[in-house]
PDB file of C-alpha atoms in Angstrom:
ATOM      1  CA  UNK A   1      39.328  83.328 -94.397  1.00 41.00           C
ATOM      2  CA  UNK A   2      36.516  83.248 -91.890  1.00 55.00           C
ATOM      3  CA  UNK A   3      37.193  83.664 -88.307  1.00 86.00           C
ATOM      4  CA  UNK A   4      38.158  80.268 -86.906  1.00 93.00           C
ATOM      5  CA  UNK A   5      40.246  77.161 -88.461  1.00 95.00           C
ATOM      6  CA  UNK A   6      37.627  74.582 -89.303  1.00 94.00           C
ATOM      7  CA  UNK A   7      39.480  71.876 -90.467  1.00 94.00           C
ATOM      8  CA  UNK A   8      43.302  71.655 -92.308  1.00 95.00           C
ATOM      9  CA  UNK A   9      43.940  70.058 -95.536  1.00 94.00           C
ATOM     10  CA  UNK A  10      47.833  69.315 -95.382  1.00 96.00           C
ATOM     11  CA  UNK A  11      50.231  67.805 -96.837  1.00 95.00           C
ATOM     12  CA  UNK A  12      54.094  67.803 -95.646  1.00 96.00           C
ATOM     13  CA  UNK A  13      57.631  65.963 -97.096  1.00 94.00           C
ATOM     14  CA  UNK A  14      57.927  62.805 -94.848  1.00 94.00           C
ATOM     15  CA  UNK A  15      54.380  62.835 -93.523  1.00 96.00           C
ATOM     16  CA  UNK A  16      53.246  58.962 -92.567  1.00 96.00           C
ATOM     17  CA  UNK A  17      49.720  59.936 -91.539  1.00 96.00           C
ATOM     18  CA  UNK A  18      47.228  62.348 -90.319  1.00 97.00           C
ATOM     19  CA  UNK A  19      44.435  62.045 -87.450  1.00 92.00           C
ATOM     20  CA  UNK A  20      41.449  64.265 -86.895  1.00 93.00           C
ATOM     21  CA  UNK A  21      40.221  64.676 -83.345  1.00 89.00           C
ATOM     22  CA  UNK A  22      37.855  66.329 -81.717  1.00 88.00           C
ATOM     23  CA  UNK A  23      39.689  69.621 -82.196  1.00 91.00           C
ATOM     24  CA  UNK A  24      42.637  69.044 -83.499  1.00 93.00           C
ATOM     25  CA  UNK A  25      44.204  67.842 -86.570  1.00 96.00           C
ATOM     26  CA  UNK A  26      48.099  65.459 -85.880  1.00 96.00           C
ATOM     27  CA  UNK A  27      49.969  65.433 -89.021  1.00 97.00           C
ATOM     28  CA  UNK A  28      52.276  62.044 -88.178  1.00 97.00           C
ATOM     29  CA  UNK A  29      56.273  61.931 -89.425  1.00 97.00           C
ATOM     30  CA  UNK A  30      57.210  58.777 -88.031  1.00 95.00           C
ATOM     31  CA  UNK A  31      58.496  59.047 -84.445  1.00 95.00           C
ATOM     32  CA  UNK A  32      57.552  62.791 -84.487  1.00 96.00           C
ATOM     33  CA  UNK A  33      54.166  64.237 -84.986  1.00 96.00           C
ATOM     34  CA  UNK A  34      52.982  67.934 -85.558  1.00 97.00           C
ATOM     35  CA  UNK A  35      49.766  68.867 -83.190  1.00 96.00           C
ATOM     36  CA  UNK A  36      47.478  71.602 -85.207  1.00 97.00           C
ATOM     37  CA  UNK A  37      45.065  73.162 -82.531  1.00 96.00           C
ATOM     38  CA  UNK A  38      41.515  74.324 -84.622  1.00 96.00           C
ATOM     39  CA  UNK A  39      39.076  76.226 -83.599  1.00 96.00           C
ATOM     40  CA  UNK A  40      36.175  73.659 -83.319  1.00 94.00           C
ATOM     41  CA  UNK A  41      34.700  73.223 -79.806  1.00 91.00           C
ATOM     42  CA  UNK A  42      33.188  69.999 -78.768  1.00 88.00           C
ATOM     43  CA  UNK A  43      30.813  69.259 -75.645  1.00 87.00           C
ATOM     44  CA  UNK A  44      29.289  65.987 -74.622  1.00 85.00           C
ATOM     45  CA  UNK A  45      31.728  64.543 -76.758  1.00 81.00           C
ATOM     46  CA  UNK A  46      30.071  66.111 -79.832  1.00 87.00           C
ATOM     47  CA  UNK A  47      31.416  68.586 -82.168  1.00 89.00           C
ATOM     48  CA  UNK A  48      29.858  71.685 -82.800  1.00 90.00           C
ATOM     49  CA  UNK A  49      29.169  73.772 -85.891  1.00 88.00           C
ATOM     50  CA  UNK A  50      30.799  76.633 -85.345  1.00 91.00           C
ATOM     51  CA  UNK A  51      34.306  77.039 -84.665  1.00 93.00           C
ATOM     52  CA  UNK A  52      35.286  79.764 -81.778  1.00 93.00           C
ATOM     53  CA  UNK A  53      37.503  82.355 -82.710  1.00 95.00           C
ATOM     54  CA  UNK A  54      41.547  82.657 -80.912  1.00 96.00           C
ATOM     55  CA  UNK A  55      40.194  79.204 -79.487  1.00 94.00           C
ATOM     56  CA  UNK A  56      42.700  77.184 -80.319  1.00 95.00           C
ATOM     57  CA  UNK A  57      45.100  79.428 -79.986  1.00 96.00           C
ATOM     58  CA  UNK A  58      44.672  79.920 -76.242  1.00 94.00           C
ATOM     59  CA  UNK A  59      44.434  76.156 -76.016  1.00 93.00           C
ATOM     60  CA  UNK A  60      47.603  75.600 -77.126  1.00 96.00           C
ATOM     61  CA  UNK A  61      49.862  78.264 -75.742  1.00 96.00           C
ATOM     62  CA  UNK A  62      48.149  77.613 -72.140  1.00 94.00           C
ATOM     63  CA  UNK A  63      49.177  74.030 -72.851  1.00 94.00           C
ATOM     64  CA  UNK A  64      52.388  75.057 -73.241  1.00 95.00           C
ATOM     65  CA  UNK A  65      53.021  77.143 -70.434  1.00 95.00           C
ATOM     66  CA  UNK A  66      51.367  74.007 -68.346  1.00 95.00           C
ATOM     67  CA  UNK A  67      53.530  71.661 -69.996  1.00 96.00           C
ATOM     68  CA  UNK A  68      56.608  73.649 -69.077  1.00 96.00           C
ATOM     69  CA  UNK A  69      55.407  74.700 -65.691  1.00 95.00           C
ATOM     70  CA  UNK A  70      55.163  70.620 -65.064  1.00 97.00           C
ATOM     71  CA  UNK A  71      58.392  69.261 -66.757  1.00 97.00           C
ATOM     72  CA  UNK A  72      60.025  68.705 -63.701  1.00 98.00           C
ATOM     73  CA  UNK A  73      57.530  66.053 -62.456  1.00 98.00           C
ATOM     74  CA  UNK A  74      57.018  64.322 -65.365  1.00 97.00           C
ATOM     75  CA  UNK A  75      58.405  64.356 -68.972  1.00 97.00           C
ATOM     76  CA  UNK A  76      56.060  65.698 -71.780  1.00 97.00           C
ATOM     77  CA  UNK A  77      56.142  65.373 -75.476  1.00 97.00           C
ATOM     78  CA  UNK A  78      56.733  68.777 -76.887  1.00 97.00           C
ATOM     79  CA  UNK A  79      59.382  69.805 -78.682  1.00 97.00           C
ATOM     80  CA  UNK A  80      58.787  73.353 -79.789  1.00 96.00           C
ATOM     81  CA  UNK A  81      55.641  75.643 -80.335  1.00 96.00           C
ATOM     82  CA  UNK A  82      56.382  76.824 -83.990  1.00 96.00           C
ATOM     83  CA  UNK A  83      53.135  78.767 -84.362  1.00 97.00           C
ATOM     84  CA  UNK A  84      50.501  79.837 -81.401  1.00 97.00           C
ATOM     85  CA  UNK A  85      48.613  77.206 -83.177  1.00 97.00           C
ATOM     86  CA  UNK A  86      50.918  74.367 -83.639  1.00 97.00           C
ATOM     87  CA  UNK A  87      53.222  72.318 -81.296  1.00 97.00           C
ATOM     88  CA  UNK A  88      55.410  69.388 -82.803  1.00 97.00           C
ATOM     89  CA  UNK A  89      56.794  66.984 -80.790  1.00 97.00           C
ATOM     90  CA  UNK A  90      57.526  63.108 -79.603  1.00 97.00           C
ATOM     91  CA  UNK A  91      54.699  60.811 -80.928  1.00 96.00           C
ATOM     92  CA  UNK A  92      53.642  58.269 -78.135  1.00 96.00           C
ATOM     93  CA  UNK A  93      51.505  55.320 -77.327  1.00 95.00           C
ATOM     94  CA  UNK A  94      48.823  56.984 -75.864  1.00 95.00           C
ATOM     95  CA  UNK A  95      47.669  54.863 -72.681  1.00 97.00           C
ATOM     96  CA  UNK A  96      43.420  53.851 -73.295  1.00 95.00           C
ATOM     97  CA  UNK A  97      42.771  55.985 -70.316  1.00 97.00           C
ATOM     98  CA  UNK A  98      42.391  59.372 -69.840  1.00 96.00           C
ATOM     99  CA  UNK A  99      43.014  60.380 -65.717  1.00 98.00           C
ATOM    100  CA  UNK A 100      40.540  62.203 -64.551  1.00 97.00           C
ATOM    101  CA  UNK A 101      41.028  64.133 -61.256  1.00 98.00           C
ATOM    102  CA  UNK A 102      38.075  65.600 -59.247  1.00 98.00           C
ATOM    103  CA  UNK A 103      38.780  68.469 -56.335  1.00 98.00           C
ATOM    104  CA  UNK A 104      35.458  69.402 -55.967  1.00 98.00           C
ATOM    105  CA  UNK A 105      31.808  68.254 -56.212  1.00 98.00           C
ATOM    106  CA  UNK A 106      30.891  69.441 -59.500  1.00 95.00           C
ATOM    107  CA  UNK A 107      30.124  68.983 -63.399  1.00 89.00           C
ATOM    108  CA  UNK A 108      29.804  65.282 -64.223  1.00 91.00           C
ATOM    109  CA  UNK A 109      30.269  63.820 -61.114  1.00 96.00           C
ATOM    110  CA  UNK A 110      27.357  66.267 -59.727  1.00 96.00           C
ATOM    111  CA  UNK A 111      24.940  65.220 -62.229  1.00 94.00           C
ATOM    112  CA  UNK A 112      25.833  61.697 -61.084  1.00 96.00           C
ATOM    113  CA  UNK A 113      25.598  62.642 -57.496  1.00 97.00           C
ATOM    114  CA  UNK A 114      22.155  64.340 -57.948  1.00 97.00           C
ATOM    115  CA  UNK A 115      20.799  61.385 -59.376  1.00 97.00           C
ATOM    116  CA  UNK A 116      21.551  59.039 -55.973  1.00 97.00           C
ATOM    117  CA  UNK A 117      25.044  57.791 -56.640  1.00 97.00           C
ATOM    118  CA  UNK A 118      27.540  57.803 -54.085  1.00 97.00           C
ATOM    119  CA  UNK A 119      30.789  55.553 -55.832  1.00 97.00           C
ATOM    120  CA  UNK A 120      31.967  57.100 -59.022  1.00 97.00           C
ATOM    121  CA  UNK A 121      34.622  54.625 -61.044  1.00 97.00           C
ATOM    122  CA  UNK A 122      34.932  52.791 -57.862  1.00 96.00           C
ATOM    123  CA  UNK A 123      35.615  55.734 -55.401  1.00 97.00           C
ATOM    124  CA  UNK A 124      33.120  56.608 -52.534  1.00 97.00           C
ATOM    125  CA  UNK A 125      31.975  60.036 -52.069  1.00 97.00           C
ATOM    126  CA  UNK A 126      30.608  61.559 -48.932  1.00 97.00           C
ATOM    127  CA  UNK A 127      26.870  61.612 -47.717  1.00 97.00           C
ATOM    128  CA  UNK A 128      25.815  65.262 -46.892  1.00 97.00           C
ATOM    129  CA  UNK A 129      27.685  66.932 -50.113  1.00 97.00           C
ATOM    130  CA  UNK A 130      26.741  70.163 -52.044  1.00 96.00           C
ATOM    131  CA  UNK A 131      27.017  71.077 -55.472  1.00 96.00           C
ATOM    132  CA  UNK A 132      30.395  72.685 -55.938  1.00 97.00           C
ATOM    133  CA  UNK A 133      31.601  71.367 -52.507  1.00 98.00           C
ATOM    134  CA  UNK A 134      35.261  70.403 -51.907  1.00 98.00           C
ATOM    135  CA  UNK A 135      36.150  66.857 -51.085  1.00 98.00           C
ATOM    136  CA  UNK A 136      38.141  65.711 -47.993  1.00 97.00           C
ATOM    137  CA  UNK A 137      41.226  64.632 -50.976  1.00 97.00           C
ATOM    138  CA  UNK A 138      41.049  64.938 -54.221  1.00 98.00           C
ATOM    139  CA  UNK A 139      39.521  62.023 -56.362  1.00 98.00           C
ATOM    140  CA  UNK A 140      40.650  59.730 -59.543  1.00 98.00           C
ATOM    141  CA  UNK A 141      38.159  59.042 -61.537  1.00 97.00           C
ATOM    142  CA  UNK A 142      39.353  57.676 -64.992  1.00 97.00           C
ATOM    143  CA  UNK A 143      37.451  57.218 -68.301  1.00 96.00           C
ATOM    144  CA  UNK A 144      38.021  55.404 -71.020  1.00 92.00           C
ATOM    145  CA  UNK A 145      39.737  56.739 -74.393  1.00 80.00           C
ATOM    146  CA  UNK A 146      37.230  55.893 -76.879  1.00 67.00           C
ATOM    147  CA  UNK A 147      37.892  56.352 -80.746  1.00 61.00           C
ATOM    148  CA  UNK A 148      34.485  57.143 -81.226  1.00 55.00           C
ATOM    149  CA  UNK A 149      31.670  58.279 -79.700  1.00 55.00           C
ATOM    150  CA  UNK A 150      31.559  59.009 -75.721  1.00 61.00           C
ATOM    151  CA  UNK A 151      34.186  58.114 -72.989  1.00 75.00           C
ATOM    152  CA  UNK A 152      32.960  55.821 -70.104  1.00 89.00           C
ATOM    153  CA  UNK A 153      33.513  56.217 -66.625  1.00 94.00           C
ATOM    154  CA  UNK A 154      36.207  53.199 -65.241  1.00 95.00           C
ATOM    155  CA  UNK A 155      37.366  52.174 -62.285  1.00 96.00           C
ATOM    156  CA  UNK A 156      41.149  51.679 -61.079  1.00 96.00           C
ATOM    157  CA  UNK A 157      40.198  47.954 -60.429  1.00 96.00           C
ATOM    158  CA  UNK A 158      38.201  47.472 -63.859  1.00 96.00           C
ATOM    159  CA  UNK A 159      41.331  48.601 -65.408  1.00 96.00           C
ATOM    160  CA  UNK A 160      43.543  46.395 -64.321  1.00 97.00           C
ATOM    161  CA  UNK A 161      41.283  43.529 -64.305  1.00 96.00           C
ATOM    162  CA  UNK A 162      40.810  43.939 -68.032  1.00 95.00           C
ATOM    163  CA  UNK A 163      44.582  44.531 -68.543  1.00 96.00           C
ATOM    164  CA  UNK A 164      44.187  47.978 -70.244  1.00 95.00           C
ATOM    165  CA  UNK A 165      46.768  49.732 -68.420  1.00 97.00           C
ATOM    166  CA  UNK A 166      49.541  47.026 -66.093  1.00 97.00           C
ATOM    167  CA  UNK A 167      49.352  47.782 -62.469  1.00 97.00           C
ATOM    168  CA  UNK A 168      52.830  49.132 -62.176  1.00 98.00           C
ATOM    169  CA  UNK A 169      52.239  51.639 -65.163  1.00 98.00           C
ATOM    170  CA  UNK A 170      48.668  52.921 -63.417  1.00 98.00           C
ATOM    171  CA  UNK A 171      49.937  53.285 -59.925  1.00 97.00           C
ATOM    172  CA  UNK A 172      52.749  55.936 -61.769  1.00 98.00           C
ATOM    173  CA  UNK A 173      49.731  57.292 -63.648  1.00 98.00           C
ATOM    174  CA  UNK A 174      47.923  58.068 -60.478  1.00 98.00           C
ATOM    175  CA  UNK A 175      51.237  59.210 -58.708  1.00 98.00           C
ATOM    176  CA  UNK A 176      51.950  61.566 -61.525  1.00 98.00           C
ATOM    177  CA  UNK A 177      48.180  62.930 -62.026  1.00 98.00           C
ATOM    178  CA  UNK A 178      48.086  63.620 -57.981  1.00 98.00           C
ATOM    179  CA  UNK A 179      51.215  65.692 -58.271  1.00 98.00           C
ATOM    180  CA  UNK A 180      50.288  67.404 -61.349  1.00 98.00           C
ATOM    181  CA  UNK A 181      47.000  68.502 -60.123  1.00 98.00           C
ATOM    182  CA  UNK A 182      48.520  69.904 -57.226  1.00 98.00           C
ATOM    183  CA  UNK A 183      50.806  72.151 -59.053  1.00 97.00           C
ATOM    184  CA  UNK A 184      48.047  72.957 -61.397  1.00 96.00           C
ATOM    185  CA  UNK A 185      46.129  74.001 -57.727  1.00 97.00           C
ATOM    186  CA  UNK A 186      49.040  76.262 -56.573  1.00 96.00           C
ATOM    187  CA  UNK A 187      49.371  78.419 -59.738  1.00 94.00           C
ATOM    188  CA  UNK A 188      45.663  78.579 -60.152  1.00 94.00           C
ATOM    189  CA  UNK A 189      45.740  80.055 -56.578  1.00 96.00           C
ATOM    190  CA  UNK A 190      48.480  82.804 -57.656  1.00 94.00           C
ATOM    191  CA  UNK A 191      45.885  84.151 -59.969  1.00 93.00           C
ATOM    192  CA  UNK A 192      43.050  84.169 -57.695  1.00 93.00           C
ATOM    193  CA  UNK A 193      41.472  80.906 -58.858  1.00 93.00           C
ATOM    194  CA  UNK A 194      40.821  77.393 -57.656  1.00 95.00           C
ATOM    195  CA  UNK A 195      41.427  74.687 -60.245  1.00 96.00           C
ATOM    196  CA  UNK A 196      38.608  72.576 -59.922  1.00 96.00           C
ATOM    197  CA  UNK A 197      38.648  69.407 -61.601  1.00 96.00           C
ATOM    198  CA  UNK A 198      40.776  68.169 -64.598  1.00 96.00           C
ATOM    199  CA  UNK A 199      41.763  65.243 -67.132  1.00 96.00           C
ATOM    200  CA  UNK A 200      45.740  64.191 -68.006  1.00 97.00           C
ATOM    201  CA  UNK A 201      46.383  61.840 -70.787  1.00 96.00           C
ATOM    202  CA  UNK A 202      49.605  59.981 -70.614  1.00 98.00           C
ATOM    203  CA  UNK A 203      51.450  58.027 -73.307  1.00 97.00           C
ATOM    204  CA  UNK A 204      54.637  56.007 -73.852  1.00 97.00           C
ATOM    205  CA  UNK A 205      57.662  56.345 -75.837  1.00 97.00           C
ATOM    206  CA  UNK A 206      61.139  54.472 -75.592  1.00 96.00           C
ATOM    207  CA  UNK A 207      59.367  52.440 -72.623  1.00 96.00           C
ATOM    208  CA  UNK A 208      59.397  55.553 -70.884  1.00 97.00           C
ATOM    209  CA  UNK A 209      55.698  57.448 -69.422  1.00 98.00           C
ATOM    210  CA  UNK A 210      55.505  60.557 -71.146  1.00 98.00           C
ATOM    211  CA  UNK A 211      52.327  63.548 -70.623  1.00 98.00           C
ATOM    212  CA  UNK A 212      50.580  64.093 -73.364  1.00 95.00           C
ATOM    213  CA  UNK A 213      47.952  66.470 -75.180  1.00 87.00           C
ATOM    214  CA  UNK A 214      47.372  69.533 -73.147  1.00 88.00           C
ATOM    215  CA  UNK A 215      47.326  70.272 -69.211  1.00 93.00           C
ATOM    216  CA  UNK A 216      45.147  73.112 -67.411  1.00 92.00           C
ATOM    217  CA  UNK A 217      43.035  74.385 -70.218  1.00 88.00           C
ATOM    218  CA  UNK A 218      39.881  75.299 -70.042  1.00 81.00           C
ATOM    219  CA  UNK A 219      39.163  72.309 -72.334  1.00 82.00           C
ATOM    220  CA  UNK A 220      40.588  69.683 -69.582  1.00 88.00           C
ATOM    221  CA  UNK A 221      39.861  71.382 -66.555  1.00 91.00           C
ATOM    222  CA  UNK A 222      37.233  73.454 -64.426  1.00 91.00           C
ATOM    223  CA  UNK A 223      38.215  76.486 -62.882  1.00 91.00           C
ATOM    224  CA  UNK A 224      36.153  78.900 -60.276  1.00 93.00           C
ATOM    225  CA  UNK A 225      37.062  81.740 -59.271  1.00 92.00           C
ATOM    226  CA  UNK A 226      38.242  82.061 -55.314  1.00 95.00           C
ATOM    227  CA  UNK A 227      37.081  85.371 -54.020  1.00 92.00           C
ATOM    228  CA  UNK A 228      33.590  84.070 -54.517  1.00 94.00           C
ATOM    229  CA  UNK A 229      34.113  80.987 -54.031  1.00 96.00           C
ATOM    230  CA  UNK A 230      32.554  80.819 -50.109  1.00 96.00           C
ATOM    231  CA  UNK A 231      29.584  82.931 -50.399  1.00 96.00           C
ATOM    232  CA  UNK A 232      28.590  81.630 -53.553  1.00 96.00           C
ATOM    233  CA  UNK A 233      28.983  77.822 -51.647  1.00 96.00           C
ATOM    234  CA  UNK A 234      26.907  79.035 -48.758  1.00 96.00           C
ATOM    235  CA  UNK A 235      24.605  80.602 -50.514  1.00 95.00           C
ATOM    236  CA  UNK A 236      23.854  77.907 -53.314  1.00 93.00           C
ATOM    237  CA  UNK A 237      24.634  80.032 -55.913  1.00 95.00           C
ATOM    238  CA  UNK A 238      26.174  78.881 -59.534  1.00 90.00           C
ATOM    239  CA  UNK A 239      30.053  79.503 -59.028  1.00 91.00           C
ATOM    240  CA  UNK A 240      31.343  82.178 -61.373  1.00 83.00           C
ATOM    241  CA  UNK A 241      33.787  79.847 -63.217  1.00 76.00           C
ATOM    242  CA  UNK A 242      36.107  79.549 -66.520  1.00 74.00           C
ATOM    243  CA  UNK A 243      35.781  76.675 -67.873  1.00 71.00           C
ATOM    244  CA  UNK A 244      34.104  75.022 -70.775  1.00 77.00           C
ATOM    245  CA  UNK A 245      31.204  74.265 -68.390  1.00 75.00           C
ATOM    246  CA  UNK A 246      29.206  77.339 -69.326  1.00 78.00           C
ATOM    247  CA  UNK A 247      28.940  75.852 -72.660  1.00 87.00           C
ATOM    248  CA  UNK A 248      27.614  72.579 -71.607  1.00 85.00           C
ATOM    249  CA  UNK A 249      25.234  74.606 -69.437  1.00 85.00           C
ATOM    250  CA  UNK A 250      23.943  76.335 -72.388  1.00 89.00           C
ATOM    251  CA  UNK A 251      23.626  73.241 -74.202  1.00 92.00           C
ATOM    252  CA  UNK A 252      21.336  71.737 -71.466  1.00 91.00           C
ATOM    253  CA  UNK A 253      19.133  74.862 -71.840  1.00 91.00           C
ATOM    254  CA  UNK A 254      18.535  74.482 -74.887  1.00 92.00           C
ATOM    255  CA  UNK A 255      17.684  70.616 -74.605  1.00 92.00           C
ATOM    256  CA  UNK A 256      21.148  68.791 -75.933  1.00 92.00           C
ATOM    257  CA  UNK A 257      23.226  66.495 -73.899  1.00 89.00           C
ATOM    258  CA  UNK A 258      24.673  64.360 -76.789  1.00 86.00           C
ATOM    259  CA  UNK A 259      22.222  62.159 -76.506  1.00 88.00           C
ATOM    260  CA  UNK A 260      21.091  59.788 -78.915  1.00 86.00           C
ATOM    261  CA  UNK A 261      17.808  61.410 -81.626  1.00 89.00           C
ATOM    262  CA  UNK A 262      19.003  65.220 -80.182  1.00 91.00           C
ATOM    263  CA  UNK A 263      19.767  67.927 -82.075  1.00 90.00           C
ATOM    264  CA  UNK A 264      22.508  70.126 -81.687  1.00 90.00           C
ATOM    265  CA  UNK A 265      21.451  73.853 -81.448  1.00 91.00           C
ATOM    266  CA  UNK A 266      22.104  76.273 -84.003  1.00 89.00           C
ATOM    267  CA  UNK A 267      24.588  78.974 -82.128  1.00 90.00           C
ATOM    268  CA  UNK A 268      24.255  82.334 -82.978  1.00 91.00           C
ATOM    269  CA  UNK A 269      26.796  84.986 -83.435  1.00 92.00           C
ATOM    270  CA  UNK A 270      26.731  86.685 -80.226  1.00 92.00           C
ATOM    271  CA  UNK A 271      26.652  83.240 -78.400  1.00 91.00           C
ATOM    272  CA  UNK A 272      30.190  82.468 -80.669  1.00 92.00           C
ATOM    273  CA  UNK A 273      31.413  85.715 -79.775  1.00 92.00           C
ATOM    274  CA  UNK A 274      30.708  85.239 -75.792  1.00 90.00           C
ATOM    275  CA  UNK A 275      32.526  81.842 -75.774  1.00 89.00           C
ATOM    276  CA  UNK A 276      35.462  83.123 -77.079  1.00 92.00           C
ATOM    277  CA  UNK A 277      35.745  85.839 -75.104  1.00 91.00           C
ATOM    278  CA  UNK A 278      35.727  83.821 -72.475  1.00 86.00           C
ATOM    279  CA  UNK A 279      38.123  81.846 -73.892  1.00 88.00           C
ATOM    280  CA  UNK A 280      40.506  84.787 -73.606  1.00 93.00           C
ATOM    281  CA  UNK A 281      39.761  85.539 -70.227  1.00 87.00           C
ATOM    282  CA  UNK A 282      40.640  82.440 -69.055  1.00 83.00           C
ATOM    283  CA  UNK A 283      43.566  82.945 -71.057  1.00 91.00           C
ATOM    284  CA  UNK A 284      44.511  86.401 -69.556  1.00 93.00           C
ATOM    285  CA  UNK A 285      43.492  85.680 -66.272  1.00 89.00           C
ATOM    286  CA  UNK A 286      45.372  82.091 -65.582  1.00 87.00           C
ATOM    287  CA  UNK A 287      48.417  83.119 -67.467  1.00 91.00           C
ATOM    288  CA  UNK A 288      48.575  86.428 -66.380  1.00 90.00           C
ATOM    289  CA  UNK A 289      49.948  87.555 -69.733  1.00 94.00           C
ATOM    290  CA  UNK A 290      47.698  89.987 -71.883  1.00 96.00           C
ATOM    291  CA  UNK A 291      46.352  87.433 -74.949  1.00 97.00           C
ATOM    292  CA  UNK A 292      47.898  88.566 -78.466  1.00 96.00           C
ATOM    293  CA  UNK A 293      45.028  87.488 -81.331  1.00 95.00           C
ATOM    294  CA  UNK A 294      47.124  85.890 -84.493  1.00 95.00           C
ATOM    295  CA  UNK A 295      44.838  87.175 -86.923  1.00 90.00           C
ATOM    296  CA  UNK A 296      43.386  84.900 -89.296  1.00 93.00           C
ATOM    297  CA  UNK A 297      44.717  86.932 -92.688  1.00 90.00           C
ATOM    298  CA  UNK A 298      46.969  83.957 -93.761  1.00 92.00           C
ATOM    299  CA  UNK A 299      46.762  81.809 -90.912  1.00 95.00           C
ATOM    300  CA  UNK A 300      46.647  78.507 -92.150  1.00 95.00           C
ATOM    301  CA  UNK A 301      49.888  79.815 -95.068  1.00 96.00           C
ATOM    302  CA  UNK A 302      52.099  80.357 -91.661  1.00 96.00           C
ATOM    303  CA  UNK A 303      50.892  77.257 -90.155  1.00 97.00           C
ATOM    304  CA  UNK A 304      51.976  75.202 -93.043  1.00 96.00           C
ATOM    305  CA  UNK A 305      55.448  77.257 -93.813  1.00 96.00           C
ATOM    306  CA  UNK A 306      56.435  76.533 -90.309  1.00 96.00           C
ATOM    307  CA  UNK A 307      55.732  72.666 -90.013  1.00 97.00           C
ATOM    308  CA  UNK A 308      57.410  72.399 -93.296  1.00 96.00           C
ATOM    309  CA  UNK A 309      60.382  74.125 -92.129  1.00 95.00           C
ATOM    310  CA  UNK A 310      60.834  71.495 -89.214  1.00 95.00           C
ATOM    311  CA  UNK A 311      60.274  68.488 -90.758  1.00 91.00           C
ATOM    312  CA  UNK A 312      61.758  68.966 -94.222  1.00 82.00           C
TER     313      UNK A 312
END
């Protein structure tokens, strides 16, 4: 097969459904599911046309590490990781919001701030801040979880007013979000990195809140290198970072931000290789371990076999 998993088309004994997300393929088995991390990449809520080799493996293995490292804070959906690209676990009913928490003024928050806004998702942002500066305290800026198209910023007040999440559950989600971000920040600091911002997704299983999806990966988070941070900030220079933001910045430079009428630019092979290298770099930096490539020969067959052994 070519370098990269674009999609899968499996049928398993006992399978009750299949859902295809932006980058994951989810096979359902009653109250369990198998999630395959493909090598698709999305930006501005649009899936780009070329896969990024080893990206799915990076995301799946990092997510597994961080879910294990935070399981004392909140239970999570994972039961097994039978293959580097596969996670198997509980099928939770997801909340219709994503809990975004930001420690620094960057990315979407900075673009809003630069345009004159001082309120994000009902949360005030101080005057006189510069790009990439740390907030006095991390701010929670939720988004709606769109089935299709763009996620939208939303305030705590609107979430409660619309009844998207009950107040009791929402306060628990906020508490979990702050504790998870604190843990992720501590782990990143041990590796000489800064966890800039991230998002968490939660669901319910048998009435209990669980952490679902991925956590602290380069798709769901931004990281800066800690060492040059202050110097770069003082000199108004771009931060050296490990995240998907460098993909977004390249797309912006090519005139694409996912807006209506814009064409996705062709991604040159050398850019694909660079993105793959950056994902592997983040894996090794944040985990402190050497990345071992799961080669692509017969990869799909091995994935299918591993899932089949669990569910049959």
